[in-house]
């Protein structure tokens, strides 16, 4: 029987006993471990935190999946119907804990991997906390899309003394009741935090926007936006762009007067550049009702105030930067020439970098068809690839 998340310690592998090491116990890492285990291969998941799904535990309280329960399950275990169609953050965590237990996955918590190198004689050598050196037949990096909070290098930011925090630190609106708050960034996180603040008692909420996003309804007449996203992945980008324009005019009101004009670039063209549409969970009504005010982008900080691109100077009580994340892979694998100039893996899923066979990556894109769905598909692809290419070098499960 596999070990659970607890006090297990990974042991240095002998040449004839080299597992697949999976770095990260989020949905992607757990899905890969299950898919490998289902094929009789030993997978050991290494997690730097003390619990699985650590990043999900740290998300803001109101978070719910924008993808349906049925299309968000990982391989081998459905999400319970009682979770509802749009699964809450806490239920995602419960599901991941159950997933580990149900599939008897081998998880080692409290172990951080700092560097991955080629091992002499083949395979991979992992340098981890506590002086550990672990040798695996293959490695799957699943450390997550939202790994390291990113804050732009705004002029004057270092000397700003007002209350400033990244969205990664935001939990709920209670600390901001009766206060003037500026949210910077209009991705899904920024949009949801702005709505949460407006509904949670903030005296004033402003949302700084550099590029107006495409906004879509999470569901229209029961049809989830995710379904459309899945269909779009099979169609030419230009065709999706053309089809999306009239649909947007029908389903989403024009918010130009409130500072959110319809984007000039196509919806799917923006997706290919990494900009996922904002799924509406209250932003449209909040902007139309004046409870969330759209302002120009932040250009810098000066004399305790925030400078906007249109020349406006603001002095809010608090600033929340919903400015995204970095993948944070440079120290781990940057020396292997497997990342592009933006720090993203050059290969993903079943494909390994040409000069790094046996090194796999999952969870470093944000697909329009749904992150969890793609993680589940990637897990099966990776497991098939490992079985085909590395099975003779991977230790097998007993029995």
CSV table of C-alpha atoms in Angstrom, one decimal:
chain,number,residue,atom,x,y,z
A,1,UNK,CA,0.0,0.0,0.0
A,2,UNK,CA,1.3,3.5,-0.9
A,3,UNK,CA,2.2,6.0,1.8
A,4,UNK,CA,-0.2,8.9,2.5
A,5,UNK,CA,0.7,12.5,3.1
A,6,UNK,CA,2.5,12.4,6.4
A,7,UNK,CA,6.0,11.7,7.7
A,8,UNK,CA,7.3,9.5,5.0
A,9,UNK,CA,10.8,10.2,3.9
A,10,UNK,CA,11.9,9.6,0.3
A,11,UNK,CA,14.9,7.3,0.2
A,12,UNK,CA,17.8,7.5,-2.3
A,13,UNK,CA,16.8,5.2,-5.2
A,14,UNK,CA,19.0,2.3,-6.3
A,15,UNK,CA,19.6,1.9,-10.0
A,16,UNK,CA,17.0,-0.9,-10.2
A,17,UNK,CA,14.5,1.1,-8.1
A,18,UNK,CA,14.0,4.5,-9.6
A,19,UNK,CA,10.5,5.9,-9.4
A,20,UNK,CA,9.0,8.7,-11.4
A,21,UNK,CA,9.3,11.8,-9.2
A,22,UNK,CA,6.4,14.3,-9.5
A,23,UNK,CA,7.2,17.7,-8.2
A,24,UNK,CA,4.1,19.4,-6.8
A,25,UNK,CA,1.0,17.9,-5.1
A,26,UNK,CA,-1.6,20.1,-6.8
A,27,UNK,CA,-4.2,18.7,-9.2
A,28,UNK,CA,-1.7,18.3,-12.0
A,29,UNK,CA,0.8,16.3,-9.9
A,30,UNK,CA,-1.8,14.1,-8.3
A,31,UNK,CA,-3.4,13.3,-11.7
A,32,UNK,CA,-0.1,12.2,-13.1
A,33,UNK,CA,0.7,10.1,-10.1
A,34,UNK,CA,-2.6,8.3,-10.4
A,35,UNK,CA,-2.2,7.7,-14.1
A,36,UNK,CA,1.2,6.2,-13.6
A,37,UNK,CA,0.0,4.1,-10.6
A,38,UNK,CA,-2.8,2.8,-12.8
A,39,UNK,CA,-0.2,1.5,-15.2
A,40,UNK,CA,1.7,-0.3,-12.4
A,41,UNK,CA,4.5,2.3,-12.2
A,42,UNK,CA,5.8,3.8,-9.0
A,43,UNK,CA,5.3,7.6,-8.7
A,44,UNK,CA,6.4,9.6,-5.7
A,45,UNK,CA,5.0,13.1,-5.3
A,46,UNK,CA,7.2,15.6,-3.6
A,47,UNK,CA,5.4,18.7,-2.1
A,48,UNK,CA,7.1,21.6,-0.4
A,49,UNK,CA,4.1,22.5,1.8
A,50,UNK,CA,2.6,20.3,4.5
A,51,UNK,CA,-0.6,19.5,2.7
A,52,UNK,CA,-1.7,18.6,-0.8
A,53,UNK,CA,-3.4,21.4,-2.9
A,54,UNK,CA,-1.5,24.1,-1.0
A,55,UNK,CA,-2.1,26.9,-3.5
A,56,UNK,CA,-5.9,26.1,-3.5
A,57,UNK,CA,-6.0,26.5,0.3
A,58,UNK,CA,-4.5,30.0,-0.1
A,59,UNK,CA,-7.0,31.3,-2.7
A,60,UNK,CA,-9.6,33.9,-1.7
A,61,UNK,CA,-12.7,32.6,0.1
A,62,UNK,CA,-15.3,33.4,-2.6
A,63,UNK,CA,-13.4,31.4,-5.3
A,64,UNK,CA,-15.4,28.9,-7.3
A,65,UNK,CA,-14.4,27.0,-10.4
A,66,UNK,CA,-15.4,28.6,-13.6
A,67,UNK,CA,-15.5,25.1,-15.1
A,68,UNK,CA,-18.2,22.6,-14.4
A,69,UNK,CA,-17.9,19.9,-11.8
A,70,UNK,CA,-18.2,17.1,-14.3
A,71,UNK,CA,-15.5,18.5,-16.5
A,72,UNK,CA,-13.2,19.4,-13.6
A,73,UNK,CA,-12.7,15.9,-12.1
A,74,UNK,CA,-9.3,14.2,-12.3
A,75,UNK,CA,-8.8,10.7,-13.7
A,76,UNK,CA,-10.4,7.9,-11.7
A,77,UNK,CA,-12.6,9.8,-9.3
A,78,UNK,CA,-15.7,11.9,-10.0
A,79,UNK,CA,-16.5,15.0,-8.0
A,80,UNK,CA,-19.5,14.5,-5.7
A,81,UNK,CA,-22.8,16.0,-7.0
A,82,UNK,CA,-23.3,17.7,-3.6
A,83,UNK,CA,-20.5,20.1,-4.6
A,84,UNK,CA,-22.8,21.7,-7.1
A,85,UNK,CA,-22.1,22.8,-10.6
A,86,UNK,CA,-19.5,25.4,-9.7
A,87,UNK,CA,-17.3,23.9,-7.1
A,88,UNK,CA,-16.0,26.1,-4.2
A,89,UNK,CA,-12.4,26.4,-3.2
A,90,UNK,CA,-12.9,24.4,0.0
A,91,UNK,CA,-14.6,21.6,-1.9
A,92,UNK,CA,-11.7,21.5,-4.4
A,93,UNK,CA,-9.4,21.0,-1.4
A,94,UNK,CA,-11.6,18.2,0.0
A,95,UNK,CA,-11.7,16.5,-3.4
A,96,UNK,CA,-7.9,16.6,-3.7
A,97,UNK,CA,-7.5,15.1,-0.2
A,98,UNK,CA,-10.0,12.4,-1.0
A,99,UNK,CA,-8.2,11.7,-4.3
A,100,UNK,CA,-5.0,10.9,-2.5
A,101,UNK,CA,-6.7,8.6,-0.1
A,102,UNK,CA,-8.9,6.9,-2.8
A,103,UNK,CA,-6.0,6.1,-5.1
A,104,UNK,CA,-3.4,5.5,-2.3
A,105,UNK,CA,-1.0,7.9,-3.8
A,106,UNK,CA,2.6,8.1,-2.5
A,107,UNK,CA,3.0,11.7,-1.3
A,108,UNK,CA,5.9,13.2,0.7
A,109,UNK,CA,5.1,16.6,2.1
A,110,UNK,CA,7.5,19.2,3.5
A,111,UNK,CA,10.1,18.4,0.8
A,112,UNK,CA,11.1,21.2,-1.6
A,113,UNK,CA,13.1,20.4,-4.7
A,114,UNK,CA,15.6,23.1,-5.6
A,115,UNK,CA,17.3,21.8,-8.7
A,116,UNK,CA,16.9,19.0,-11.2
A,117,UNK,CA,20.0,17.7,-13.0
A,118,UNK,CA,20.8,14.8,-15.3
A,119,UNK,CA,22.0,11.8,-13.3
A,120,UNK,CA,25.2,9.9,-14.2
A,121,UNK,CA,24.1,6.6,-15.8
A,122,UNK,CA,20.8,8.0,-16.9
A,123,UNK,CA,17.7,9.4,-15.3
A,124,UNK,CA,17.5,12.5,-13.1
A,125,UNK,CA,19.0,13.7,-9.9
A,126,UNK,CA,16.9,16.0,-7.7
A,127,UNK,CA,18.5,18.2,-5.0
A,128,UNK,CA,15.9,18.7,-2.3
A,129,UNK,CA,15.6,20.2,1.2
A,130,UNK,CA,17.4,18.5,4.0
A,131,UNK,CA,20.3,17.7,1.8
A,132,UNK,CA,18.4,15.0,0.0
A,133,UNK,CA,19.6,13.8,-3.4
A,134,UNK,CA,17.0,11.7,-5.1
A,135,UNK,CA,17.4,9.8,-8.4
A,136,UNK,CA,14.4,9.1,-10.6
A,137,UNK,CA,13.9,7.4,-13.9
A,138,UNK,CA,11.8,10.4,-15.0
A,139,UNK,CA,10.6,13.7,-13.5
A,140,UNK,CA,7.3,15.5,-13.9
A,141,UNK,CA,7.3,19.1,-13.0
A,142,UNK,CA,3.9,20.2,-11.7
A,143,UNK,CA,4.6,23.1,-9.5
A,144,UNK,CA,1.7,25.1,-10.8
A,145,UNK,CA,0.7,28.0,-13.0
A,146,UNK,CA,0.3,30.4,-10.0
A,147,UNK,CA,3.6,29.7,-8.4
A,148,UNK,CA,5.3,33.1,-7.6
A,149,UNK,CA,3.4,36.3,-7.2
A,150,UNK,CA,4.4,38.9,-9.9
A,151,UNK,CA,4.4,42.6,-9.2
A,152,UNK,CA,5.4,45.0,-12.1
A,153,UNK,CA,8.5,47.1,-11.6
A,154,UNK,CA,6.5,50.3,-11.2
A,155,UNK,CA,8.6,53.5,-10.7
A,156,UNK,CA,8.4,54.5,-7.1
A,157,UNK,CA,6.9,51.3,-5.9
A,158,UNK,CA,9.9,50.5,-3.5
A,159,UNK,CA,9.3,53.8,-1.6
A,160,UNK,CA,5.5,53.6,-1.4
A,161,UNK,CA,4.5,53.4,2.2
A,162,UNK,CA,0.8,52.9,1.8
A,163,UNK,CA,-1.0,49.5,2.3
A,164,UNK,CA,0.0,47.3,-0.7
A,165,UNK,CA,-0.4,43.6,-1.2
A,166,UNK,CA,-0.6,41.1,-4.0
A,167,UNK,CA,-3.9,39.3,-4.7
A,168,UNK,CA,-2.2,36.1,-3.4
A,169,UNK,CA,-2.6,37.6,0.1
A,170,UNK,CA,-6.3,38.5,-0.3
A,171,UNK,CA,-8.8,36.3,1.5
A,172,UNK,CA,-12.0,38.3,2.0
A,173,UNK,CA,-13.5,41.8,2.1
A,174,UNK,CA,-13.7,42.1,5.9
A,175,UNK,CA,-10.4,44.0,6.4
A,176,UNK,CA,-11.5,46.6,3.8
A,177,UNK,CA,-15.0,47.4,5.1
A,178,UNK,CA,-15.6,51.2,4.9
A,179,UNK,CA,-12.3,51.8,3.0
A,180,UNK,CA,-11.2,53.1,-0.4
A,181,UNK,CA,-9.5,50.2,-2.3
A,182,UNK,CA,-7.8,50.2,-5.7
A,183,UNK,CA,-7.6,46.8,-7.4
A,184,UNK,CA,-4.9,46.6,-10.2
A,185,UNK,CA,-5.5,44.2,-13.0
A,186,UNK,CA,-8.7,42.9,-14.7
A,187,UNK,CA,-8.1,39.3,-15.1
A,188,UNK,CA,-10.5,36.8,-13.5
A,189,UNK,CA,-8.8,37.3,-10.1
A,190,UNK,CA,-8.9,41.1,-10.2
A,191,UNK,CA,-12.5,41.1,-11.4
A,192,UNK,CA,-13.7,38.8,-8.6
A,193,UNK,CA,-11.8,40.6,-5.9
A,194,UNK,CA,-13.3,43.9,-7.0
A,195,UNK,CA,-16.8,42.4,-6.9
A,196,UNK,CA,-16.1,40.8,-3.5
A,197,UNK,CA,-15.0,44.1,-2.1
A,198,UNK,CA,-18.0,46.0,-3.4
A,199,UNK,CA,-20.3,43.4,-2.0
A,200,UNK,CA,-18.4,43.1,1.2
A,201,UNK,CA,-18.7,46.7,2.4
A,202,UNK,CA,-15.7,48.6,0.9
A,203,UNK,CA,-16.6,52.3,0.7
A,204,UNK,CA,-15.1,52.7,-2.7
A,205,UNK,CA,-13.7,50.2,-5.2
A,206,UNK,CA,-11.7,51.2,-8.3
A,207,UNK,CA,-10.4,48.7,-10.8
A,208,UNK,CA,-7.3,49.8,-12.8
A,209,UNK,CA,-7.4,48.4,-16.3
A,210,UNK,CA,-4.6,48.7,-18.9
A,211,UNK,CA,-6.2,46.6,-21.7
A,212,UNK,CA,-10.0,46.0,-21.7
A,213,UNK,CA,-10.7,42.3,-21.5
A,214,UNK,CA,-13.1,40.1,-23.3
A,215,UNK,CA,-16.0,39.3,-20.9
A,216,UNK,CA,-18.1,36.2,-21.2
A,217,UNK,CA,-21.0,34.8,-19.2
A,218,UNK,CA,-20.0,31.8,-17.2
A,219,UNK,CA,-23.2,30.2,-18.3
A,220,UNK,CA,-26.0,31.2,-20.7
A,221,UNK,CA,-29.3,29.3,-20.6
A,222,UNK,CA,-27.5,26.4,-18.9
A,223,UNK,CA,-24.7,26.3,-21.6
A,224,UNK,CA,-21.4,26.7,-19.8
A,225,UNK,CA,-18.8,28.9,-21.4
A,226,UNK,CA,-16.4,26.0,-20.9
A,227,UNK,CA,-18.3,24.0,-23.5
A,228,UNK,CA,-17.7,26.7,-26.0
A,229,UNK,CA,-14.1,26.8,-25.0
A,230,UNK,CA,-13.7,23.2,-25.7
A,231,UNK,CA,-15.3,23.5,-29.2
A,232,UNK,CA,-13.2,26.6,-30.0
A,233,UNK,CA,-10.0,24.6,-29.6
A,234,UNK,CA,-10.8,22.6,-32.7
A,235,UNK,CA,-11.6,25.6,-34.8
A,236,UNK,CA,-9.3,28.1,-36.6
A,237,UNK,CA,-8.5,31.2,-34.5
A,238,UNK,CA,-9.8,33.7,-37.1
A,239,UNK,CA,-13.1,31.8,-37.3
A,240,UNK,CA,-13.6,31.9,-33.6
A,241,UNK,CA,-12.8,35.6,-33.5
A,242,UNK,CA,-15.5,36.3,-36.1
A,243,UNK,CA,-18.1,34.2,-34.4
A,244,UNK,CA,-17.4,35.6,-30.9
A,245,UNK,CA,-18.1,39.2,-31.9
A,246,UNK,CA,-21.8,39.0,-32.5
A,247,UNK,CA,-22.2,36.6,-29.6
A,248,UNK,CA,-20.6,39.1,-27.3
A,249,UNK,CA,-22.9,41.9,-28.5
A,250,UNK,CA,-25.9,39.8,-27.7
A,251,UNK,CA,-24.8,38.4,-24.3
A,252,UNK,CA,-22.7,41.2,-22.8
A,253,UNK,CA,-23.8,44.8,-22.6
A,254,UNK,CA,-21.5,47.6,-23.9
A,255,UNK,CA,-19.6,49.0,-20.9
A,256,UNK,CA,-17.7,51.7,-22.9
A,257,UNK,CA,-19.3,54.5,-21.0
A,258,UNK,CA,-18.1,52.9,-17.8
A,259,UNK,CA,-14.5,52.5,-19.1
A,260,UNK,CA,-14.6,49.0,-20.4
A,261,UNK,CA,-15.0,49.2,-24.2
A,262,UNK,CA,-15.3,46.1,-26.3
A,263,UNK,CA,-11.7,44.9,-27.2
A,264,UNK,CA,-10.5,45.6,-30.7
A,265,UNK,CA,-8.7,42.3,-31.0
A,266,UNK,CA,-10.4,38.9,-31.4
A,267,UNK,CA,-11.3,36.8,-28.4
A,268,UNK,CA,-9.4,33.7,-29.4
A,269,UNK,CA,-6.5,35.7,-30.8
A,270,UNK,CA,-6.1,37.1,-27.2
A,271,UNK,CA,-6.3,33.6,-25.8
A,272,UNK,CA,-3.4,32.4,-28.0
A,273,UNK,CA,-1.4,35.3,-26.5
A,274,UNK,CA,-2.2,34.1,-23.0
A,275,UNK,CA,-5.2,36.4,-22.1
A,276,UNK,CA,-8.1,34.3,-20.9
A,277,UNK,CA,-11.6,36.0,-21.1
A,278,UNK,CA,-13.0,37.3,-17.8
A,279,UNK,CA,-15.9,35.1,-16.8
A,280,UNK,CA,-18.6,37.3,-15.3
A,281,UNK,CA,-19.5,36.5,-11.7
A,282,UNK,CA,-20.9,39.9,-10.9
A,283,UNK,CA,-18.5,42.4,-12.6
A,284,UNK,CA,-20.9,43.5,-15.3
A,285,UNK,CA,-23.6,44.5,-12.8
A,286,UNK,CA,-21.1,46.0,-10.4
A,287,UNK,CA,-19.6,48.2,-13.1
A,288,UNK,CA,-23.0,49.2,-14.5
A,289,UNK,CA,-24.2,50.1,-11.0
A,290,UNK,CA,-21.2,52.2,-10.2
A,291,UNK,CA,-20.1,49.9,-7.3
A,292,UNK,CA,-16.9,49.2,-9.1
A,293,UNK,CA,-15.3,52.2,-10.9
A,294,UNK,CA,-13.0,51.5,-13.9
A,295,UNK,CA,-9.9,53.7,-14.0
A,296,UNK,CA,-6.8,53.9,-16.1
A,297,UNK,CA,-3.8,51.6,-15.7
A,298,UNK,CA,-1.2,52.2,-13.0
A,299,UNK,CA,2.0,53.9,-14.3
A,300,UNK,CA,3.9,54.4,-11.0
A,301,UNK,CA,3.9,55.7,-7.4
A,302,UNK,CA,5.0,59.1,-6.2
A,303,UNK,CA,4.7,61.0,-2.9
A,304,UNK,CA,2.4,58.4,-1.4
A,305,UNK,CA,0.0,58.5,-4.4
A,306,UNK,CA,-0.6,56.2,-7.4
A,307,UNK,CA,-0.1,57.7,-10.8
A,308,UNK,CA,-2.4,56.5,-13.5
A,309,UNK,CA,-1.8,56.4,-17.3
A,310,UNK,CA,-4.2,59.3,-17.9
A,311,UNK,CA,-2.5,61.6,-15.4
A,312,UNK,CA,-4.8,61.0,-12.5
A,313,UNK,CA,-3.3,60.7,-9.0
A,314,UNK,CA,-5.1,58.5,-6.5
A,315,UNK,CA,-4.6,58.1,-2.7
A,316,UNK,CA,-6.6,55.0,-1.8
A,317,UNK,CA,-6.5,53.4,1.6
A,318,UNK,CA,-5.2,50.1,0.2
A,319,UNK,CA,-3.9,48.7,-3.1
A,320,UNK,CA,-4.4,45.1,-4.2
A,321,UNK,CA,-2.3,44.0,-7.2
A,322,UNK,CA,-4.0,41.3,-9.2
A,323,UNK,CA,-1.0,41.3,-11.5
A,324,UNK,CA,-0.5,37.6,-12.0
A,325,UNK,CA,2.2,35.1,-11.3
A,326,UNK,CA,5.5,33.8,-12.6
A,327,UNK,CA,6.1,30.1,-13.1
A,328,UNK,CA,9.2,30.3,-11.0
A,329,UNK,CA,11.1,27.5,-12.8
A,330,UNK,CA,14.4,29.2,-13.5
A,331,UNK,CA,16.2,27.9,-10.4
A,332,UNK,CA,14.7,24.4,-10.8
A,333,UNK,CA,15.4,23.7,-14.5
A,334,UNK,CA,16.5,26.9,-16.1
A,335,UNK,CA,20.1,25.6,-16.5
A,336,UNK,CA,18.7,22.8,-18.7
A,337,UNK,CA,17.7,25.1,-21.6
A,338,UNK,CA,14.1,23.9,-21.4
A,339,UNK,CA,12.4,27.3,-20.8
A,340,UNK,CA,11.5,30.1,-23.3
A,341,UNK,CA,12.4,33.7,-22.8
A,342,UNK,CA,9.3,34.2,-20.5
A,343,UNK,CA,10.2,31.3,-18.2
A,344,UNK,CA,7.7,28.9,-19.7
A,345,UNK,CA,8.5,25.3,-20.5
A,346,UNK,CA,9.3,24.7,-24.2
A,347,UNK,CA,7.5,21.3,-24.0
A,348,UNK,CA,4.4,20.1,-22.2
A,349,UNK,CA,2.4,17.0,-21.7
A,350,UNK,CA,3.7,13.9,-23.4
A,351,UNK,CA,6.4,15.9,-25.2
A,352,UNK,CA,9.7,16.3,-23.6
A,353,UNK,CA,12.4,18.8,-24.6
A,354,UNK,CA,14.8,17.3,-27.2
A,355,UNK,CA,17.8,17.5,-25.0
A,356,UNK,CA,16.0,16.5,-21.8
A,357,UNK,CA,14.2,13.2,-22.4
A,358,UNK,CA,12.3,12.0,-19.4
A,359,UNK,CA,11.6,15.5,-18.1
A,360,UNK,CA,7.9,16.3,-18.4
A,361,UNK,CA,5.9,19.5,-17.6
A,362,UNK,CA,2.2,19.9,-16.8
A,363,UNK,CA,0.0,22.8,-15.7
A,364,UNK,CA,1.9,25.7,-17.2
A,365,UNK,CA,-0.8,26.9,-19.6
A,366,UNK,CA,-4.2,28.4,-18.9
A,367,UNK,CA,-6.4,26.9,-21.6
A,368,UNK,CA,-9.8,28.3,-22.5
A,369,UNK,CA,-11.2,24.8,-22.2
A,370,UNK,CA,-10.5,24.6,-18.5
A,371,UNK,CA,-7.3,24.1,-16.5
A,372,UNK,CA,-8.4,21.0,-14.6
A,373,UNK,CA,-9.8,19.3,-17.7
A,374,UNK,CA,-6.5,19.8,-19.5
A,375,UNK,CA,-4.5,18.6,-16.5
A,376,UNK,CA,-6.5,15.4,-16.5
A,377,UNK,CA,-5.8,14.9,-20.2
A,378,UNK,CA,-2.2,15.7,-19.8
A,379,UNK,CA,-1.8,13.2,-17.0
A,380,UNK,CA,-3.0,10.3,-19.2
A,381,UNK,CA,-0.7,11.5,-22.0
A,382,UNK,CA,2.3,11.7,-19.7
A,383,UNK,CA,1.6,8.3,-18.2
A,384,UNK,CA,1.4,6.7,-21.7
A,385,UNK,CA,4.6,8.4,-22.7
A,386,UNK,CA,6.5,7.3,-19.6
A,387,UNK,CA,5.2,3.7,-20.0
A,388,UNK,CA,6.4,3.7,-23.6
A,389,UNK,CA,9.8,5.4,-23.1
A,390,UNK,CA,10.9,4.8,-19.5
A,391,UNK,CA,8.9,1.8,-18.3
A,392,UNK,CA,12.0,-0.4,-18.3
A,393,UNK,CA,13.8,2.0,-16.0
A,394,UNK,CA,10.9,2.8,-13.6
A,395,UNK,CA,10.3,0.7,-10.5
A,396,UNK,CA,7.0,-1.1,-10.6
A,397,UNK,CA,4.4,-1.4,-7.9
A,398,UNK,CA,4.3,-4.8,-6.0
A,399,UNK,CA,1.8,-7.3,-7.3
